[in-house]
Short mmCIF file of C-alpha atoms in Angstrom, two decimals:
data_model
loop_
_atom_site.label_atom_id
_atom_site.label_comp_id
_atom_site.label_asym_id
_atom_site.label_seq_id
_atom_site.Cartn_x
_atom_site.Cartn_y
_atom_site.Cartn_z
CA UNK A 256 136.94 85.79 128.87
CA UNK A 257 133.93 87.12 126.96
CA UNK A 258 131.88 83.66 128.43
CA UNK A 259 133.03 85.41 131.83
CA UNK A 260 131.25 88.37 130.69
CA UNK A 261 128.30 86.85 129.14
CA UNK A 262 127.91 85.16 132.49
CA UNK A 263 128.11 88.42 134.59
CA UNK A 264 125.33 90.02 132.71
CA UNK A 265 122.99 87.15 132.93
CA UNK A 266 123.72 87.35 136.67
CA UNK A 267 122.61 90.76 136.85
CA UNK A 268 119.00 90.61 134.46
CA UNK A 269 118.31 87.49 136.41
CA UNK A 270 118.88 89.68 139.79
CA UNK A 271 116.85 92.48 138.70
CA UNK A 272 114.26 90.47 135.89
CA UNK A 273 111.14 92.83 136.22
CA UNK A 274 113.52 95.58 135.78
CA UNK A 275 115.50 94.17 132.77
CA UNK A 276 111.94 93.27 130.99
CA UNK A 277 110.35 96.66 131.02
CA UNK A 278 113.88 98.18 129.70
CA UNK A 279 113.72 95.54 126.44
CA UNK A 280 109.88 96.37 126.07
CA UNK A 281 110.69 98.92 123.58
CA UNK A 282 113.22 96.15 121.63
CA UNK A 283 110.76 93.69 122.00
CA UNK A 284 107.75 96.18 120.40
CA UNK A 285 110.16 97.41 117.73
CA UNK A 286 111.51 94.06 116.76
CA UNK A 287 107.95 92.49 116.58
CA UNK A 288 106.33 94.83 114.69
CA UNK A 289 109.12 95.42 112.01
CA UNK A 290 108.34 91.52 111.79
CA UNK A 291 104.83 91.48 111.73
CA UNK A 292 104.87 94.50 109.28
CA UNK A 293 107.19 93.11 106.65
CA UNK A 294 105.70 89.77 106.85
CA UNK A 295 102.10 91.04 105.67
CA UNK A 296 103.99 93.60 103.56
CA UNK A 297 105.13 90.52 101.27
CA UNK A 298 102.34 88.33 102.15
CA UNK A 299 100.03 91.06 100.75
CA UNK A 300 102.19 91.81 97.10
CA UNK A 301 101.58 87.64 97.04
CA UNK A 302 98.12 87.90 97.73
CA UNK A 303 97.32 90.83 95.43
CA UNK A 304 99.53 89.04 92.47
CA UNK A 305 98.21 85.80 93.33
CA UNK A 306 94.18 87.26 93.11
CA UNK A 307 95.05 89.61 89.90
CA UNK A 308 96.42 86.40 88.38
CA UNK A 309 93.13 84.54 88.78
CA UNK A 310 91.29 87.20 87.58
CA UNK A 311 93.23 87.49 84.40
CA UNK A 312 95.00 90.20 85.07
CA UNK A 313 98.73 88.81 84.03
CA UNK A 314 99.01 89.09 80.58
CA UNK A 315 98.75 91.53 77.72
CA UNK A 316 95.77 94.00 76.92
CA UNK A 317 95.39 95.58 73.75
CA UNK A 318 93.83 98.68 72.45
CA UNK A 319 93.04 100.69 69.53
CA UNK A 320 94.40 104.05 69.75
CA UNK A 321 90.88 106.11 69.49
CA UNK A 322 92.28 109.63 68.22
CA UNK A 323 93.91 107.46 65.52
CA UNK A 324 91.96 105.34 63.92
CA UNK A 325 88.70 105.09 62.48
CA UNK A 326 85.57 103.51 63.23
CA UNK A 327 86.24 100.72 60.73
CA UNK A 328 89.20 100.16 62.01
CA UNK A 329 88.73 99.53 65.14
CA UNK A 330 89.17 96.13 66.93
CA UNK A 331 86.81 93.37 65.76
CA UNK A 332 85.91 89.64 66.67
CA UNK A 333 88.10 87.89 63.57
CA UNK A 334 91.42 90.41 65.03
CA UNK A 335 91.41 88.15 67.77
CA UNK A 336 91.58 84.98 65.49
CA UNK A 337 93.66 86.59 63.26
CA UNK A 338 96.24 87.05 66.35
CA UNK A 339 95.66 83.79 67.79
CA UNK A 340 96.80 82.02 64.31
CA UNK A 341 99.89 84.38 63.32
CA UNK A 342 101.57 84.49 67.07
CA UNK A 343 102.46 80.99 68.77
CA UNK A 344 103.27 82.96 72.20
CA UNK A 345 99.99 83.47 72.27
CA UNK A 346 98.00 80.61 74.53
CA UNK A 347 94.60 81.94 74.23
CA UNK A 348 93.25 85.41 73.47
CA UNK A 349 89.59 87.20 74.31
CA UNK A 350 87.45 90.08 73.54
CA UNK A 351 87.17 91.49 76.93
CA UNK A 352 85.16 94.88 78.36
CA UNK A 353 84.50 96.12 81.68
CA UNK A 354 82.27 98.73 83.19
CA UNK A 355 81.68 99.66 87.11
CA UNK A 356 77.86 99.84 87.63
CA UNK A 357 75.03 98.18 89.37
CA UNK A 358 72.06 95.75 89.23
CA UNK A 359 68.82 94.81 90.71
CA UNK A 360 67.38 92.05 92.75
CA UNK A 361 64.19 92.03 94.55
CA UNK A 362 63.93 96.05 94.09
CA UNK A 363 67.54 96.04 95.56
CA UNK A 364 70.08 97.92 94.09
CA UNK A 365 74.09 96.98 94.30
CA UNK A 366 77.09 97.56 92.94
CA UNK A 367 78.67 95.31 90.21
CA UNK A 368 81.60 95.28 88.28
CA UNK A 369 80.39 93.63 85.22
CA UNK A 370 82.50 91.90 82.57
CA UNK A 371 82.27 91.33 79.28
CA UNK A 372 83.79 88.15 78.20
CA UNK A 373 83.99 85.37 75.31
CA UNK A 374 83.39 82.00 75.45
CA UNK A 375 86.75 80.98 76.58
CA UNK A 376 86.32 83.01 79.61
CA UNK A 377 87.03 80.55 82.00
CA UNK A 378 90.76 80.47 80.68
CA UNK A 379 90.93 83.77 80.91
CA UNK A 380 90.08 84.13 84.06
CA UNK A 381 90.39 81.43 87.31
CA UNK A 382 87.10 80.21 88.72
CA UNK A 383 85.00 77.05 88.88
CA UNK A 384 82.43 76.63 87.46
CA UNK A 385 80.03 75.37 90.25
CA UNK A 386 76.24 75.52 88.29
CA UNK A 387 74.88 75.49 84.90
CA UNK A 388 76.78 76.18 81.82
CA UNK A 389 79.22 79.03 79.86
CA UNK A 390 79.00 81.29 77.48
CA UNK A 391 78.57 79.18 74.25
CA UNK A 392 78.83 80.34 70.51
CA UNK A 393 75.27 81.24 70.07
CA UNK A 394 75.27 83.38 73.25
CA UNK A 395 77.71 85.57 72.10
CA UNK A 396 76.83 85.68 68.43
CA UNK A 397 73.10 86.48 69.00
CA UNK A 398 74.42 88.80 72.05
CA UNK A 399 71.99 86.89 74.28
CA UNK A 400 71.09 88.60 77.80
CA UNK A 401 72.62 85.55 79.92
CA UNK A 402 74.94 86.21 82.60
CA UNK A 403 77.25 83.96 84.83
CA UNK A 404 77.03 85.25 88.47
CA UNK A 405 79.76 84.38 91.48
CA UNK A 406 78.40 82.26 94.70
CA UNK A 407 78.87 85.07 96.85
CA UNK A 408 76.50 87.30 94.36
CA UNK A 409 74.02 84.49 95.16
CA UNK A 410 74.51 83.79 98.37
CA UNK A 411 74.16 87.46 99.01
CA UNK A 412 70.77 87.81 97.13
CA UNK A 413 69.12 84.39 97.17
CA UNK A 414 70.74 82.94 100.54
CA UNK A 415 71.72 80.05 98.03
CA UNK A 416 74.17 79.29 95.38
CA UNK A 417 72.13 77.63 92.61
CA UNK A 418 70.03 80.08 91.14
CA UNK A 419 70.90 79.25 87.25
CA UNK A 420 67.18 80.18 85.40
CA UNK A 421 66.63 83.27 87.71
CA UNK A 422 66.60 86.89 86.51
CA UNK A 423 68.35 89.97 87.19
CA UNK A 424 68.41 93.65 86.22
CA UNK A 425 71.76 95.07 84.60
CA UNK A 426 72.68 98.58 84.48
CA UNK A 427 74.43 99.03 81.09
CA UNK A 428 74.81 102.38 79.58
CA UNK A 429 72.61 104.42 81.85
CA UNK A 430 69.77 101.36 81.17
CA UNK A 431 68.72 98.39 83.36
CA UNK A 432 67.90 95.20 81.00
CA UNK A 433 66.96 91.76 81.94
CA UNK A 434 69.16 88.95 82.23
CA UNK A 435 69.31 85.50 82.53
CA UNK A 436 71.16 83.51 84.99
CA UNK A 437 72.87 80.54 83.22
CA UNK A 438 75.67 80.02 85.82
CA UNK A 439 76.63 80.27 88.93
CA UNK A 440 81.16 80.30 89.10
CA UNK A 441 83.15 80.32 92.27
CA UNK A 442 85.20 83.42 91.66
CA UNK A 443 89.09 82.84 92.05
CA UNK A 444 89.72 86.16 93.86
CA UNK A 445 87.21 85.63 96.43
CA UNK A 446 89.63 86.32 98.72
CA UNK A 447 90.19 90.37 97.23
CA UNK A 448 86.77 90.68 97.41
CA UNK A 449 86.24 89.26 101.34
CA UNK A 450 89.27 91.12 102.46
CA UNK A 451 87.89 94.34 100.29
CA UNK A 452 84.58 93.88 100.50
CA UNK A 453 83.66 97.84 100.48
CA UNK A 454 86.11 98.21 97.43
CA UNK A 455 85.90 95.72 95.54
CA UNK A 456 82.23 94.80 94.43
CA UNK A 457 80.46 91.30 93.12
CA UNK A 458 81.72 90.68 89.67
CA UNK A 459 79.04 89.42 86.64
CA UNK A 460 80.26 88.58 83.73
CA UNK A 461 78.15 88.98 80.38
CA UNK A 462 78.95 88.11 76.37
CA UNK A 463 81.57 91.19 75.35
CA UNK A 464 78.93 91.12 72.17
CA UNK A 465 75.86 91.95 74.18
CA UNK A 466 78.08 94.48 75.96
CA UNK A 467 78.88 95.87 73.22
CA UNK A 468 75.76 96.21 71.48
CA UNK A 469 73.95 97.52 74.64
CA UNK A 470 76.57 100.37 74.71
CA UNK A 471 76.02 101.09 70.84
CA UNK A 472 79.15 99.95 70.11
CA UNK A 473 79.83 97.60 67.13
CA UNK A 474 83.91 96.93 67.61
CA UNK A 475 85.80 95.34 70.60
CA UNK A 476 86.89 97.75 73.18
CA UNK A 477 89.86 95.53 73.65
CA UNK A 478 91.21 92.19 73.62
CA UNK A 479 93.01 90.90 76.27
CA UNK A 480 95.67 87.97 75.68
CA UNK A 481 97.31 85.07 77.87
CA UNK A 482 100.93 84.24 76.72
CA UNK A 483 102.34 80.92 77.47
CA UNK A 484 104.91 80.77 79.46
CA UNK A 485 108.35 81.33 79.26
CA UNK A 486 107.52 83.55 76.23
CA UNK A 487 108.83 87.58 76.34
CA UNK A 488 106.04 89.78 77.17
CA UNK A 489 107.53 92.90 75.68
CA UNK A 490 108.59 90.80 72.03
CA UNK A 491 104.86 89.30 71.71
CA UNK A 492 103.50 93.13 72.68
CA UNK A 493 105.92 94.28 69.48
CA UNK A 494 104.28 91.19 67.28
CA UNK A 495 100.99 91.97 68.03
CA UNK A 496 101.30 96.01 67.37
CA UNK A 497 103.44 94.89 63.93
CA UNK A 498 100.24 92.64 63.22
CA UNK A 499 97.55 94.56 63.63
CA UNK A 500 98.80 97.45 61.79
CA UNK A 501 99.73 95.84 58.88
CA UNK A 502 96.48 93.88 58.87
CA UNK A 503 94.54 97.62 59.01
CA UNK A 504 96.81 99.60 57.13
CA UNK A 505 98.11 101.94 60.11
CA UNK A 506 100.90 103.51 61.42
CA UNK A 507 100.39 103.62 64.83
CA UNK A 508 96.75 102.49 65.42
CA UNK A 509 97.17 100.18 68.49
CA UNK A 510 99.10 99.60 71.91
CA UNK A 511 99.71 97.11 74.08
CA UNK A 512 99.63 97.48 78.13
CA UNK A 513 101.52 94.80 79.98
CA UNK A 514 99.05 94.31 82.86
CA UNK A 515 102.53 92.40 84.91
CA UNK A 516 103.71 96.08 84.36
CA UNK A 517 100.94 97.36 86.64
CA UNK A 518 101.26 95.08 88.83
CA UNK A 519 104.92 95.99 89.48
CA UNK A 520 104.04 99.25 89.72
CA UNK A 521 101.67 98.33 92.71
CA UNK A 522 104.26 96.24 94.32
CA UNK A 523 106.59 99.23 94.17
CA UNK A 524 103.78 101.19 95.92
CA UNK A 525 103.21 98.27 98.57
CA UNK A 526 107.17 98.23 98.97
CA UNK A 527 107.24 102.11 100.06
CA UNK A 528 104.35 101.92 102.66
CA UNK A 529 105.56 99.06 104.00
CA UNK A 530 109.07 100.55 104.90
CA UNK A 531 107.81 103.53 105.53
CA UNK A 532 105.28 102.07 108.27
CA UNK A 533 108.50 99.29 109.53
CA UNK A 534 111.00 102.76 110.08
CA UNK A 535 108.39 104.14 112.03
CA UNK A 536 108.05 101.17 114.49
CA UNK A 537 111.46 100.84 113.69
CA UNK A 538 111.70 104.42 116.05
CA UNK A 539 110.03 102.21 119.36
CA UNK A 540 113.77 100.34 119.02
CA UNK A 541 115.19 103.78 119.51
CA UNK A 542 112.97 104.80 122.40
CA UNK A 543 114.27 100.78 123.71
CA UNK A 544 117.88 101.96 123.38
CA UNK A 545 117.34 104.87 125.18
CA UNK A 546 115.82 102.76 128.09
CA UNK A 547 119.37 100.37 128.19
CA UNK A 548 121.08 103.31 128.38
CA UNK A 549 119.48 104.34 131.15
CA UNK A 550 119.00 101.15 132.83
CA UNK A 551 123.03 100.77 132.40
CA UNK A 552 123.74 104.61 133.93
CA UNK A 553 121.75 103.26 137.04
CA UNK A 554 123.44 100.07 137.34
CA UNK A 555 127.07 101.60 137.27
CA UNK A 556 125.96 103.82 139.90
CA UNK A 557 124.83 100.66 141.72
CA UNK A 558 128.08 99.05 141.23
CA UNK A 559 130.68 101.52 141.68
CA UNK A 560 131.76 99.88 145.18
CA UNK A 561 132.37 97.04 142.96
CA UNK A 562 134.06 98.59 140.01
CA UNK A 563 136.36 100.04 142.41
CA UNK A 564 136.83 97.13 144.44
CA UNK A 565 137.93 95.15 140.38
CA UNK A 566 140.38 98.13 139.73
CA UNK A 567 142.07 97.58 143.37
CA UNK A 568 142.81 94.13 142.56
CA UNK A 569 144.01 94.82 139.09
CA UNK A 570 141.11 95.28 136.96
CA UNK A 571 141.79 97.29 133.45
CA UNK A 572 139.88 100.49 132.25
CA UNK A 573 139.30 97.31 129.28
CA UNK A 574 137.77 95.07 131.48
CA UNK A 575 135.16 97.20 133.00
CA UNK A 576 134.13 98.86 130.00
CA UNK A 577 133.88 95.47 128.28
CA UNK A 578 131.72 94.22 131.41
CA UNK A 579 129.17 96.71 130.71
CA UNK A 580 129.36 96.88 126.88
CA UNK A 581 128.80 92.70 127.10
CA UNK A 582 125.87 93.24 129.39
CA UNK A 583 124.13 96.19 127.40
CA UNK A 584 124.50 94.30 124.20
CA UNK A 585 123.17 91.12 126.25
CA UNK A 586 120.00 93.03 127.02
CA UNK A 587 118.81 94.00 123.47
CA UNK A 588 119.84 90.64 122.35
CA UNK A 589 117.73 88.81 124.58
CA UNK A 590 114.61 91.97 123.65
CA UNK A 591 115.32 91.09 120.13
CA UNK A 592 115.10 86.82 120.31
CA UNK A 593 111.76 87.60 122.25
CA UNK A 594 110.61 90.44 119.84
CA UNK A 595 111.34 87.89 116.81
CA UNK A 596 109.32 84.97 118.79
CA UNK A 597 106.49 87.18 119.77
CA UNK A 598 106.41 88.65 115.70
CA UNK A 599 107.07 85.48 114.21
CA UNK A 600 103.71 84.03 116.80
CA UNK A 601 101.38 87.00 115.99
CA UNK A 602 101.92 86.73 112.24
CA UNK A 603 100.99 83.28 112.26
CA UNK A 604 98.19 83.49 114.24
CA UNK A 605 96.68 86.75 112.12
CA UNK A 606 97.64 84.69 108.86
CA UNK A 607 96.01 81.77 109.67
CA UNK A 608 92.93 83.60 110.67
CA UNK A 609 92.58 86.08 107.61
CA UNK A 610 94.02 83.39 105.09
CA UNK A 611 96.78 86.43 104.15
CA UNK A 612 99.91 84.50 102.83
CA UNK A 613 102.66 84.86 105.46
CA UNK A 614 106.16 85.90 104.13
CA UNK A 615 109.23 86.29 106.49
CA UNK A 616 112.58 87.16 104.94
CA UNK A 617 115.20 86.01 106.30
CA UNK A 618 117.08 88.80 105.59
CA UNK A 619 114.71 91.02 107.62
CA UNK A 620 115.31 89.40 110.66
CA UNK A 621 119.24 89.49 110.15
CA UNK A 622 118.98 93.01 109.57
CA UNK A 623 116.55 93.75 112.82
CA UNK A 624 118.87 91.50 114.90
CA UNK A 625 122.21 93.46 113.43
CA UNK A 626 120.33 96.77 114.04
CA UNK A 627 119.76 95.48 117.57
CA UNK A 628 123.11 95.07 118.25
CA UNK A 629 124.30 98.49 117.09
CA UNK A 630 121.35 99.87 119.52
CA UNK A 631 122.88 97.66 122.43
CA UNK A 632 126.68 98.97 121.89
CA UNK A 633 125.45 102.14 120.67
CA UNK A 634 123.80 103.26 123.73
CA UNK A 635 125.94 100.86 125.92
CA UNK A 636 129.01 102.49 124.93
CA UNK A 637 128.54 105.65 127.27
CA UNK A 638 127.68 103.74 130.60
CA UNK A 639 130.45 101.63 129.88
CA UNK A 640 133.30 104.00 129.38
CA UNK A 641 132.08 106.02 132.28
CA UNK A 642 132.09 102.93 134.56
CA UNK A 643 135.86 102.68 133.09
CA UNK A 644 136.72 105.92 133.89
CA UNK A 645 135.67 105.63 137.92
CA UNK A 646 138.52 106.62 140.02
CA UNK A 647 139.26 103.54 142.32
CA UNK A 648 139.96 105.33 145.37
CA UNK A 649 136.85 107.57 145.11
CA UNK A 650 134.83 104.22 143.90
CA UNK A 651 135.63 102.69 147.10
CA UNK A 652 134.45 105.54 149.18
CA UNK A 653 131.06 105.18 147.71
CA UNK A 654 128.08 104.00 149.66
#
């Protein structure tokens, strides 16, 4: 019986195609961009964790607490051997700074994000190193003006990726100073940066000590710390506090920040605009609904002969409103299957070309597909039942 049905309302879109396709338009725009919207949604939280990951950013960062402790107690270079040899979570651990600012080449001035790093930089942070050498001992205990630049930072200013020997200008506390280029490193979050170019600048990366001293500073600003894995984040951020208050006689003289923490907290922000932009297009499967339902008023006025002709010859008030129900729900099903193709096409086809990770729940599509339906019996229900009300006799009179 419902194949009977089924049948009937493929009859009737195939009669009247052009018809049937601009009434699913709306399903079809809905579905696909819910799809397409979600996908990058997820795509972009992988991206983003993916990118913080290679810079670093996944671990633990600790701090001295500056309204509580005193200048000889702040963090120095032997705190971070000290925590490397008393906590075995701990895989590696380096004195780490950062400051926004901007250097010259060739009289031109750019932005920079420069860091200030140890010698085990590189497993800190995720790039390859493509030219010359690393930060070695004597570069960071003579605080040496050597530098390690990205590709991109050379390709931008030299229009080539060796330039290991040449020199460029530093802005470090309000002061440009002269640096030497030892290496050139293909940065791991290249990616951010293309994608982001306008936000996120070229990234340099100097010895923390010649950071330091260029700022006036004779302590660590803070030391950031890569736990191996499997290991609690939250226990080894209770160690480390324990440790390093003991070791300088505090109370409460250092904290920890669980970078993963932040980048939760960005994923939660990247989960509400993405739902928030999905119920909006999620309104265009409304607007589709509301075309059905109209589409389905006209056709029962096209068919009333018909209907009354079914009812003469025994057909229930059931039958008839199932008819149309069946063939309402038909028509956002079929909007939806080409909505998901069309979503699922696009997202590959942007993904492929922007190198975004694509990520399509299955989930999401179950729920678009069940929300579909609703919208299909929803606003199929009233053209149905007042097809099944039509009065035989006057149904037959119609012209």
């Amino acid at each position: 019986m419902l194949f009977d049905y089924v049948r009937i309302a493929l009859l009737s879109i195939r009669r009247k195609k052009a018809r049937s396709f601009l009434t699913i338009l709306g399903i079809i725009i809905g579905i696909s961009s819910v799809l397409i919207i979600t996908a990058f949604g997820n795509g972009g939280k992988v991206l983003i964790a993916n990118e913080l990951n290679q810079l670093g950013i996944d671990g633990l960062s600790v701090r001295a607490k500056y309204e509580e402790v005193g200048l000889a107690d702040m963090l120095r270079s032997d705190d971070v051997e000290y925590l490397q040899q008393s906590v075995s979570a701990i895989e590696t651990a380096m004195p780490y700074a950062i400051t926004y600012s901007t250097c010259m080449v060739h009289s031109t001035e750019s932005e920079t994000v420069i860091w200030g790093a140890g010698q085990n930089v590189d497993r800190i942070v995720d790039f390859e190193l493509l030219y010359g050498r690393l930060f070695s001992f004597k570069d960071i205990s003579t605080s040496a003006r050597v530098c390690l630049v990205t590709d991109d930072f050379a390709r931008d200013h030299y229009h080539r990726t060796n330039i290991v020997g040449k020199n460029i200008y530093l802005n470090i506390n309000g002061k440009y100073e002269d640096f030497t280029v030892i290496g050139v490193v293909k940065n791991g979050a290249a990616m951010l940066q293309s994608l982001a170019s306008d936000l996120v600048p070229q990234f340099t990366y100097i010895p923390y000590s010649t950071m330091g001293e260029s700022k006036g500073n004779s302590y660590i600003e803070q030391i950031v710390v890569r736990v191996r894995e499997g290991e609690d984040l939250e226990d080894v951020s209770q160690q480390i506090v324990k440790l390093l208050n003991r070791r300088h006689g505090m109370k409460s003289g250092y904290y920890v920040d669980n970078m993963n923490e932040q980048k939760e907290r960005l994923n939660s922000v990247l989960d509400i605009v993405t739902f928030i932009i999905a119920v909006i297009a999620a309104i265009s499967l409304l607007v589709g609904g509301l075309s059905v339902m109209t589409l389905m008023l006209a056709i029962v006025g096209e068919r009333t002969r018909d209907i009354g002709i079914k009812k003469a010859i025994g057909a229930k008030r059931r039958d008839i409103l199932f008819e149309f129900l069946v063939e309402s729900l038909v028509l956002t099903l079929i909007g939806g299957l080409i909505g998901t193709a069309f979503g699922l096409l696009i997202s590959s086809v942007v993904s492929a070309a922007l190198g975004i990770p694509l990520v399509v729940q299955t989930q999401v599509i179950l729920i678009t597909f069940g929300f579909t339906s609703f919208i299909g019996i929803v606003f199929g229900v009233y053209p149905a039942y007042k097809a099944s009300k039509l009065d035989p006799i006057e149904a037959l009179r119609f012209d």
